[in-house]
XYZ file of C-alpha atoms in Angstrom:
646
model
C 9.786 -7.163 30.373
C 9.505 -9.741 27.591
C 9.349 -8.820 23.935
C 7.150 -9.836 21.027
C 8.711 -11.849 18.230
C 9.300 -9.344 15.376
C 7.809 -9.730 11.933
C 10.046 -10.736 9.017
C 9.464 -7.390 7.342
C 10.532 -5.601 10.528
C 13.606 -7.806 10.771
C 14.677 -6.745 7.292
C 14.040 -3.094 8.126
C 16.205 -3.361 11.237
C 19.150 -4.473 9.142
C 19.121 -1.303 7.023
C 17.148 1.297 8.964
C 18.268 1.973 12.555
C 14.968 3.722 13.318
C 13.182 0.361 12.959
C 15.421 -1.420 15.488
C 13.591 -0.723 18.744
C 12.250 -2.652 21.723
C 8.876 -4.369 21.364
C 7.581 -4.743 24.896
C 4.749 -6.836 26.244
C 2.539 -6.329 29.268
C 2.605 -3.130 31.343
C 5.661 -1.750 29.536
C 3.877 -2.093 26.177
C 0.845 -0.331 27.645
C 2.992 2.585 28.847
C 4.636 2.940 25.437
C 1.239 2.813 23.734
C -0.224 5.487 26.024
C 2.717 7.852 25.402
C 2.750 7.271 21.612
C -1.034 7.588 21.226
C -1.003 10.724 23.398
C 1.627 12.232 21.110
C -0.512 11.549 18.032
C -3.660 12.876 19.699
C -1.806 16.034 20.786
C -0.837 16.751 17.186
C -4.316 15.989 15.888
C -5.827 18.294 18.496
C -3.472 21.199 17.786
C -3.894 20.721 14.029
C -7.662 20.905 14.355
C -8.043 23.541 17.053
C -4.902 25.670 16.709
C -1.253 25.053 17.480
C 0.353 26.523 20.581
C 2.948 29.295 20.659
C 6.054 28.163 18.751
C 8.274 27.307 21.742
C 5.424 25.625 23.621
C 4.348 23.491 20.643
C 7.918 22.456 19.958
C 8.737 21.763 23.608
C 5.779 19.374 23.991
C 6.757 17.678 20.739
C 10.375 17.344 21.887
C 9.380 15.947 25.290
C 7.164 13.220 23.834
C 9.669 12.333 21.099
C 12.723 11.884 23.297
C 10.778 10.137 26.060
C 9.763 7.508 23.512
C 13.268 7.332 22.061
C 14.915 6.557 25.401
C 12.286 3.961 26.294
C 12.375 2.245 22.897
C 16.022 2.463 21.825
C 18.741 0.972 24.067
C 22.112 2.751 24.381
C 23.853 -0.283 22.868
C 22.355 -2.296 20.007
C 21.626 -5.871 21.012
C 21.213 -4.974 24.709
C 17.467 -4.438 24.693
C 16.749 -6.481 27.831
C 19.655 -5.233 29.956
C 18.051 -4.057 33.222
C 20.872 -1.642 34.079
C 20.539 0.029 30.703
C 16.766 0.117 31.059
C 17.064 1.886 34.434
C 19.384 4.455 32.825
C 16.938 4.836 29.919
C 14.083 5.632 32.315
C 16.231 8.385 33.876
C 16.970 9.834 30.410
C 13.281 9.668 29.523
C 12.548 11.575 32.733
C 15.112 14.229 31.798
C 13.407 14.563 28.407
C 10.180 15.425 30.201
C 12.000 17.855 32.504
C 13.726 19.888 29.756
C 10.523 20.213 27.724
C 8.371 21.030 30.763
C 10.834 23.696 31.891
C 10.285 25.640 28.668
C 6.519 25.062 28.647
C 5.890 26.003 32.295
C 8.350 28.907 32.520
C 7.651 30.393 29.095
C 6.254 33.720 30.359
C 9.025 34.085 32.921
C 11.705 33.421 30.315
C 10.168 36.025 27.990
C 10.010 38.549 30.840
C 13.678 38.037 31.741
C 14.638 38.452 28.059
C 18.079 36.843 28.046
C 18.933 37.222 31.733
C 19.600 33.575 32.534
C 19.991 31.927 35.923
C 22.288 29.085 36.894
C 19.317 26.703 36.693
C 18.638 27.915 33.146
C 22.178 27.007 32.101
C 21.925 23.578 33.761
C 18.711 22.914 31.854
C 20.283 24.096 28.584
C 23.313 21.818 28.970
C 21.048 18.909 29.944
C 18.912 19.517 26.851
C 21.961 19.414 24.571
C 23.109 16.107 26.100
C 19.608 14.595 25.870
C 19.169 15.576 22.205
C 22.621 14.371 21.143
C 22.291 11.031 22.943
C 18.725 10.440 21.779
C 19.664 11.186 18.169
C 22.634 8.817 18.387
C 20.353 6.018 19.501
C 17.670 6.427 16.880
C 19.629 7.285 13.711
C 23.285 6.595 14.543
C 26.364 8.600 15.582
C 27.052 10.569 12.379
C 24.704 13.514 12.936
C 25.545 13.961 16.649
C 29.269 13.958 15.816
C 28.769 16.644 13.157
C 26.602 18.638 15.598
C 29.323 18.492 18.270
C 31.892 19.726 15.745
C 29.702 22.737 14.962
C 29.237 23.480 18.666
C 33.000 23.294 19.109
C 33.451 25.640 16.158
C 31.173 28.181 17.853
C 33.426 28.092 20.948
C 36.881 27.854 19.383
C 36.386 30.561 16.763
C 39.636 32.461 17.491
C 41.653 29.286 16.859
C 40.117 28.689 13.429
C 42.228 29.403 10.313
C 41.690 32.188 7.791
C 38.137 33.125 6.897
C 36.719 30.542 9.295
C 37.947 32.498 12.330
C 35.476 34.416 14.521
C 35.461 35.905 18.024
C 34.208 32.744 19.725
C 31.461 32.291 22.319
C 31.407 30.941 25.854
C 29.865 27.530 26.486
C 27.089 29.163 28.527
C 26.282 31.540 25.662
C 26.199 28.652 23.188
C 24.019 26.501 25.463
C 21.470 29.274 26.070
C 21.341 30.081 22.346
C 20.633 26.443 21.518
C 17.953 25.950 24.194
C 16.150 29.227 24.778
C 15.837 30.572 21.233
C 14.155 29.398 18.044
C 17.528 29.202 16.272
C 18.827 26.064 17.983
C 17.059 22.923 19.163
C 13.671 24.607 18.815
C 14.441 26.074 15.394
C 12.578 25.844 12.092
C 13.406 22.147 11.477
C 11.842 21.032 14.784
C 8.991 23.488 14.230
C 8.149 21.850 10.921
C 8.485 18.415 12.525
C 6.084 19.480 15.277
C 3.463 20.509 12.738
C 3.536 19.358 9.101
C 5.903 16.389 9.164
C 4.306 14.553 12.068
C 0.821 14.835 10.558
C 1.934 13.522 7.161
C 3.774 10.600 8.753
C 0.624 9.848 10.725
C -1.322 10.052 7.464
C 1.083 7.473 6.042
C 0.258 5.129 8.923
C -3.464 5.552 8.289
C -2.905 4.921 4.587
C -0.984 1.741 5.310
C -3.560 0.500 7.811
C -6.507 1.118 5.454
C -4.829 -0.660 2.553
C -3.803 2.259 0.365
C -0.446 0.603 -0.298
C -2.180 -2.562 -1.497
C -4.413 -0.420 -3.683
C -1.392 1.214 -5.323
C 0.158 -2.188 -6.034
C -3.084 -3.645 -7.419
C -3.721 -0.590 -9.589
C -0.182 -0.671 -10.931
C -0.446 -4.389 -11.667
C -3.805 -3.948 -13.400
C -2.411 -1.150 -15.582
C 0.982 -2.635 -16.473
C 0.861 -6.359 -15.730
C 0.258 -7.419 -19.334
C 2.960 -5.197 -20.770
C 6.580 -6.163 -21.387
C 8.272 -6.624 -18.005
C 4.998 -5.730 -16.276
C 5.916 -6.388 -12.616
C 8.886 -4.016 -12.785
C 6.708 -1.246 -14.232
C 4.181 -1.929 -11.491
C 6.970 -1.532 -8.946
C 7.903 1.841 -10.413
C 4.327 3.154 -10.285
C 3.275 1.747 -6.909
C 6.537 2.644 -5.169
C 6.404 6.168 -6.525
C 2.944 6.755 -5.073
C 3.644 5.000 -1.775
C 7.014 6.695 -1.371
C 5.343 10.071 -1.730
C 3.318 9.277 1.394
C 5.829 7.342 3.507
C 8.793 9.673 2.953
C 11.249 6.871 3.737
C 13.251 5.239 0.959
C 14.187 2.183 3.024
C 10.761 1.574 4.550
C 9.089 1.908 1.175
C 11.598 -0.433 -0.466
C 10.888 -3.109 2.118
C 7.115 -2.597 2.206
C 6.384 -2.697 -1.531
C 9.534 -4.597 -2.477
C 8.543 -7.658 -0.473
C 5.786 -8.115 -3.077
C 7.231 -6.641 -6.289
C 10.804 -7.972 -6.182
C 9.809 -11.686 -6.129
C 7.400 -10.996 -9.019
C 10.143 -9.320 -11.044
C 12.462 -12.264 -10.456
C 9.708 -14.670 -11.452
C 9.215 -13.111 -14.894
C 12.953 -13.157 -15.638
C 14.639 -10.041 -14.239
C 17.975 -10.649 -12.562
C 17.804 -10.309 -8.746
C 20.220 -7.352 -8.778
C 18.111 -5.477 -11.344
C 14.831 -6.251 -9.557
C 16.198 -4.892 -6.262
C 17.611 -1.815 -7.983
C 14.280 -1.042 -9.677
C 12.466 -1.113 -6.354
C 15.136 0.991 -4.632
C 15.204 3.635 -7.380
C 11.411 3.857 -7.499
C 11.026 3.978 -3.709
C 13.697 6.643 -3.300
C 12.059 8.883 -5.893
C 8.935 9.091 -3.740
C 10.585 11.862 -1.717
C 10.604 14.123 -4.780
C 7.157 13.136 -6.056
C 4.327 15.673 -5.471
C 1.833 16.225 -4.020
C 3.258 15.122 -0.656
C 6.999 14.523 -1.286
C 9.248 13.967 1.741
C 9.774 15.723 5.066
C 12.570 17.932 3.699
C 10.181 19.630 1.267
C 8.101 21.002 4.148
C 11.226 22.346 5.824
C 12.226 23.907 2.501
C 8.929 25.803 2.450
C 9.741 27.379 5.828
C 13.390 28.023 4.977
C 12.775 29.961 1.774
C 9.340 31.370 2.579
C 7.632 29.797 -0.433
C 4.194 28.139 -0.048
C 4.458 24.359 -0.130
C 2.020 24.218 -3.065
C 4.484 26.257 -5.149
C 7.283 23.827 -4.304
C 5.088 20.873 -5.282
C 4.151 22.551 -8.579
C 7.799 23.240 -9.371
C 8.754 19.642 -8.580
C 6.121 18.038 -10.827
C 8.013 17.995 -14.127
C 11.399 16.875 -12.704
C 9.628 14.077 -10.798
C 7.803 12.942 -13.940
C 11.103 12.913 -15.814
C 12.708 10.825 -13.057
C 9.996 8.167 -13.084
C 9.655 8.216 -16.852
C 13.377 7.491 -17.059
C 13.224 4.609 -14.563
C 10.181 3.174 -16.372
C 11.922 3.390 -19.757
C 15.008 1.607 -18.462
C 12.781 -1.130 -17.062
C 11.137 -1.447 -20.492
C 14.433 -1.493 -22.385
C 15.875 -4.087 -19.999
C 12.816 -6.296 -20.538
C 13.190 -5.940 -24.316
C 16.882 -6.717 -24.073
C 16.159 -9.916 -22.121
C 13.112 -10.848 -24.212
C 10.772 -10.771 -21.203
C 7.004 -10.899 -21.472
C 4.168 -9.678 -19.295
C 2.355 -11.645 -16.608
C -0.298 -14.278 -17.182
C -3.824 -12.913 -17.346
C -4.950 -14.902 -14.304
C -2.206 -13.280 -12.195
C -3.350 -9.741 -12.924
C -6.152 -8.095 -10.903
C -8.957 -6.560 -12.941
C -8.908 -2.779 -12.922
C -12.666 -2.395 -12.382
C -12.604 -4.824 -9.454
C -9.682 -2.975 -7.863
C -11.462 0.376 -8.165
C -14.712 -1.106 -6.928
C -13.183 -2.705 -3.842
C -10.633 -0.091 -2.782
C -10.896 2.847 -5.157
C -12.520 5.026 -2.492
C -9.230 5.067 -0.545
C -7.709 7.380 -3.170
C -10.097 10.148 -2.092
C -7.896 11.354 0.836
C -5.042 12.004 -1.579
C -7.364 13.883 -3.924
C -8.578 16.008 -1.019
C -5.006 16.710 0.140
C -4.067 17.710 -3.386
C -7.093 20.017 -3.555
C -6.396 21.669 -0.202
C -2.711 22.197 -0.946
C -3.302 23.825 -4.301
C -6.158 25.932 -2.955
C -3.674 27.628 -0.657
C -4.451 25.873 2.623
C -1.534 25.012 4.889
C -0.040 21.511 4.672
C -1.060 21.096 8.313
C -4.736 21.579 7.475
C -4.480 19.381 4.371
C -2.890 16.509 6.329
C -5.427 16.853 9.155
C -8.393 16.657 6.777
C -6.711 13.771 4.924
C -6.398 11.763 8.154
C -10.025 12.354 9.134
C -11.243 11.395 5.656
C -9.042 8.262 5.604
C -10.485 7.150 8.919
C -14.075 7.830 7.846
C -13.686 6.094 4.475
C -12.282 2.972 6.090
C -15.816 2.174 7.324
C -17.251 1.942 3.804
C -15.824 -1.555 3.262
C -15.636 -4.433 5.696
C -12.034 -5.347 4.830
C -10.785 -1.769 5.394
C -12.879 -0.963 8.467
C -10.774 0.165 11.438
C -11.575 -1.218 14.876
C -10.622 0.576 18.102
C -7.506 -1.606 18.282
C -6.626 -0.713 14.684
C -7.016 2.979 15.496
C -4.800 2.732 18.580
C -2.161 0.740 16.678
C -2.211 3.289 13.850
C -1.790 6.248 16.223
C 1.060 4.400 17.926
C 2.798 3.465 14.675
C 2.469 7.019 13.387
C 4.174 8.398 16.496
C 7.011 5.867 16.363
C 7.570 6.499 12.647
C 8.210 10.173 13.455
C 10.957 9.582 16.030
C 13.906 9.465 13.626
C 12.890 12.546 11.642
C 12.076 14.564 14.776
C 15.376 13.650 16.447
C 17.276 14.644 13.303
C 15.421 17.974 13.191
C 16.285 18.690 16.826
C 19.935 17.702 16.471
C 20.468 19.573 13.227
C 19.349 22.650 15.150
C 22.845 22.721 16.653
C 24.287 23.064 13.161
C 21.829 25.758 12.114
C 22.247 27.577 15.443
C 26.039 27.526 15.266
C 25.898 28.782 11.688
C 23.685 31.747 12.543
C 25.610 32.546 15.733
C 29.012 32.640 14.018
C 28.052 33.825 10.539
C 29.501 30.617 9.083
C 26.842 30.457 6.360
C 28.007 33.699 4.774
C 31.646 32.618 5.078
C 30.901 29.237 3.518
C 29.184 30.986 0.612
C 32.225 33.179 0.073
C 34.590 30.177 0.274
C 32.493 28.093 -2.149
C 32.238 30.891 -4.717
C 35.983 31.481 -4.363
C 36.852 27.785 -4.804
C 34.589 27.593 -7.851
C 36.202 30.779 -9.210
C 32.696 32.068 -9.860
C 31.958 29.067 -12.096
C 28.400 27.815 -11.591
C 29.100 24.284 -12.788
C 31.928 23.842 -10.271
C 29.748 25.205 -7.468
C 26.980 22.783 -8.448
C 29.482 19.933 -8.619
C 30.914 20.741 -5.158
C 27.388 20.864 -3.752
C 26.524 17.521 -5.360
C 29.616 15.886 -3.843
C 28.887 17.374 -0.418
C 25.282 16.113 -0.545
C 26.389 12.643 -1.579
C 29.024 12.418 1.167
C 26.721 13.749 3.888
C 23.871 11.589 2.624
C 25.846 8.401 3.235
C 25.559 8.936 6.983
C 22.608 11.264 7.475
C 18.874 11.000 6.759
C 17.644 12.964 3.743
C 16.047 15.619 5.963
C 19.255 16.287 7.900
C 21.329 16.341 4.714
C 18.995 18.875 3.170
C 18.980 21.159 6.234
C 22.778 21.211 6.527
C 23.375 21.916 2.845
C 20.435 24.337 2.595
C 22.107 26.348 5.351
C 25.644 26.086 3.997
C 25.630 25.463 0.237
C 22.352 26.729 -1.225
C 23.231 30.398 -0.529
C 26.382 29.955 -2.636
C 24.278 28.777 -5.574
C 21.901 31.722 -5.252
C 24.947 34.007 -5.098
C 25.884 32.675 -8.542
C 22.466 33.438 -9.991
C 20.467 30.240 -9.380
C 16.888 31.082 -8.256
C 16.388 30.240 -4.599
C 13.771 27.550 -5.285
C 15.996 25.863 -7.887
C 18.998 26.014 -5.529
C 17.125 24.330 -2.690
C 15.557 21.692 -4.941
C 19.057 20.958 -6.262
C 20.216 20.256 -2.705
C 17.095 18.189 -1.997
C 17.545 16.010 -5.095
C 21.082 15.013 -4.231
C 20.178 14.467 -0.602
C 17.527 12.025 -1.819
C 19.603 10.093 -4.376
C 22.323 9.646 -1.728
C 20.129 6.758 -0.514
C 21.123 4.955 -3.725
C 24.783 5.935 -3.885
C 27.374 3.383 -2.690
C 29.085 2.716 -0.368
C 26.097 3.362 1.955
C 23.151 2.947 -0.423
C 20.640 1.931 2.247
C 17.591 1.707 -0.023
C 19.493 -0.407 -2.551
C 20.896 -2.623 0.206
C 17.395 -3.171 1.616
C 16.216 -4.235 -1.836
C 19.233 -6.519 -2.159
C 18.240 -8.143 1.127
C 14.868 -9.105 -0.345
C 16.251 -10.131 -3.750
C 19.250 -11.967 -2.228
C 21.591 -10.109 -4.561
C 25.012 -8.507 -4.106
C 24.376 -5.226 -2.193
C 27.208 -3.207 -3.759
C 26.371 -4.263 -7.323
C 22.707 -3.551 -6.613
C 23.681 -0.052 -5.487
C 25.552 0.696 -8.719
C 22.649 -0.680 -10.775
C 20.238 1.552 -8.835
C 22.435 4.581 -9.586
C 22.242 3.714 -13.288
C 18.461 3.434 -13.146
C 18.197 6.727 -11.263
C 20.642 8.515 -13.552
C 18.033 11.117 -14.494
C 18.020 12.135 -10.826
C 21.685 13.120 -11.194
C 21.216 14.993 -14.483
C 17.896 16.828 -14.108
C 19.008 19.001 -11.117
C 21.866 20.439 -13.190
C 19.388 21.208 -15.965
C 16.919 23.134 -13.790
C 19.777 24.944 -12.013
C 20.790 26.362 -15.406
C 17.252 26.591 -16.820
C 14.637 27.194 -14.089
C 11.855 27.011 -16.676
C 11.998 23.245 -16.038
C 10.539 24.160 -12.639
C 7.835 26.209 -14.367
C 9.536 29.435 -13.235
C 8.986 32.479 -15.470
C 7.246 30.566 -18.254
C 3.795 30.334 -19.894
C 1.486 27.540 -21.092
C 3.136 27.274 -24.504
C 6.544 27.239 -22.843
C 5.398 24.520 -20.447
C 4.159 22.331 -23.322
C 7.379 22.796 -25.297
C 9.699 22.115 -22.376
C 7.617 19.108 -21.292
C 7.792 17.497 -24.729
C 11.492 18.214 -25.248
C 12.329 16.985 -21.737
C 10.412 13.737 -22.173
C 12.159 13.062 -25.483
C 15.468 14.004 -23.841
C 14.902 11.534 -21.020
C 14.006 8.907 -23.641
C 17.410 9.462 -25.268
C 19.159 9.506 -21.887
C 17.533 6.242 -20.747
C 18.341 4.427 -23.985
C 21.925 5.678 -23.835
C 22.513 4.713 -20.195
C 20.937 1.258 -20.530
C 22.432 0.632 -23.973
C 19.300 -0.481 -25.776
C 16.758 1.003 -28.179
C 15.452 -1.292 -30.925
C 18.492 -3.463 -30.365
C 21.627 -3.181 -28.240
C 23.386 0.092 -28.935
C 26.932 0.492 -30.127
C 29.384 2.680 -28.210
C 29.015 5.357 -30.898
C 25.222 5.240 -30.615
C 25.399 5.522 -26.825
C 27.610 8.586 -27.124
C 25.240 10.172 -29.631
C 22.236 9.413 -27.396
C 23.975 11.167 -24.503
C 24.664 14.232 -26.660
C 21.058 14.203 -27.871
C 19.765 14.030 -24.287
C 21.823 17.050 -23.223
C 20.550 19.060 -26.184
C 16.920 18.173 -25.515
C 17.035 18.643 -21.755
C 18.495 22.142 -21.985
C 15.534 24.402 -22.893
C 15.825 26.441 -26.085
C 14.680 25.714 -29.625
C 18.242 25.617 -31.008
C 19.371 22.942 -28.532
C 16.064 21.062 -28.993
C 16.530 20.998 -32.758
C 20.096 19.803 -32.337
C 19.011 17.059 -29.917
C 16.168 15.876 -32.136
C 18.509 15.719 -35.127
C 21.066 13.591 -33.275
C 18.332 11.312 -31.898
C 16.884 10.877 -35.387
C 20.313 9.810 -36.662
C 20.579 7.163 -33.912
C 17.067 5.854 -34.590
C 17.904 5.654 -38.310
C 21.077 3.714 -37.465
C 19.116 1.370 -35.180
C 16.537 0.542 -37.848
C 18.890 0.288 -40.831
C 21.876 -1.493 -39.280
C 21.521 -5.185 -38.558
C 22.991 -6.931 -35.522
C 26.026 -8.209 -37.425
C 26.999 -4.731 -38.557
C 26.421 -3.317 -35.063
C 28.842 -5.871 -33.610
C 31.514 -4.643 -36.018
C 30.816 -1.045 -34.933
C 31.272 -2.002 -31.277
C 28.043 -3.241 -29.740
C 27.599 -2.388 -26.074
């Protein structure tokens, strides 16, 4: 079984994203992989259009396809893709994946009839399923999540040996195995259920968007709108990566895809390689919090808290705007600081030409937006979006999809879902152990006790936990774990449930930028040929609003448009935008000229005042900001150096 030579873009992805490091077969093996992957995509399209199956049946088929592909594509040891012994073992594991999913699907009625009376064969299947899921997850996303899952399973068994409040009566291994396999609170829980419906369809939509040139359209539009402005390519990166990241849902993949074009342009106009890579990483990462699509975790959030996805997207609009406005401002201030100009006119595509040639490809996003906010399910919105994307591709010769293009797109969509689906299945062990033992309630009690009832400390502990978990886990897994364990503690302290879960989501997302394992920043550094660690710290600085805004909406949910009116929305929008302006200038250290240390401190104080809703704090923030602006315009550079220029 020989392999195709990988593309350069794929090579870069493999260095930073384990889900991209899979076998690329030729010949009969490639045909088998294609048939399985395309069948998986067609199954989800069929059930989306004509009605999904019963929960366990839908999820079991999804699980069977996913782990069959994982074991065929991902070797047990990296770098041993052609080892025939390993490949033989992989085929056996793929077969077991089919067996454990078929057992649920075929025996569903019998299992319901027996209602918890399990046979020896049932227990064998349950134990096999646990092994298959843990091993498959290890291969596709790494060992961190399986190790954490095993620890939770052990906790469910060794409850009597646990100290203090963590102690519980303990459960037998057979009880744990059956709970994880035969109920919808383990492997086949809400996370896998969302993966088997919403998430897969939106990832498939992302593949259609990429194939039909939507990513190129975003880049061209962004270049046409910002290319002439100061530091134009960096602003184009912020805009295009924000839109593309909303569809792809992967910080690393988006960084590599759009960054391969935008980072060289940024370097060419004068940005330092480290800054160029950090801009792309910060913009790409923010896509997961950018409505209308956001990332996979947002769909799981909808199921967890019982809030329609459209409501989550509405609540996330203003914080997402603030995030990107902040990144864009820092890009502008950096360009001013370095004296950079825009691009040459002949390098910039004309807006009318861009809209004429590819503008029709925006229509699927408009339709998705319409369906979501009209109250349709995300499943229906994604399904219609895919059909419209495919149909629209035939309007122009350069976007028209051939049969081969369609097959490749269906295959790529299925493969792109493997990492998320495996994480959703594996994290089911954590959720299942938590519900079985009551650990969630205990963790809430412990967190509130450690914080001494102080909301800020509880928020800080949650932020740290998200950042630590996020260094080893995908955003989706990080969100699910902390939504189960930490979010209830925040709601216990008075944070609205939607604000609490968005708080967890935000810090799960920005963990992709936080050293020492800032994968999105490191991917950008690979393109820019800059120092990865320094790039990571620069990306954190650019994304600083992403660390501040969640604390603001935890204290003041009106930022999420909760319990407010039109006038309130206008006021909080204006004050927040001005607050982010002050925050960005303070963090980057530039306004009209380089700021002094005193000015930076005042800008930070102004930002806090403006970002916290309330006319008193807004007035205070505006006053402080006005003082800084007055200082900037009336103090020359010589005087500012004496005052301590940054």
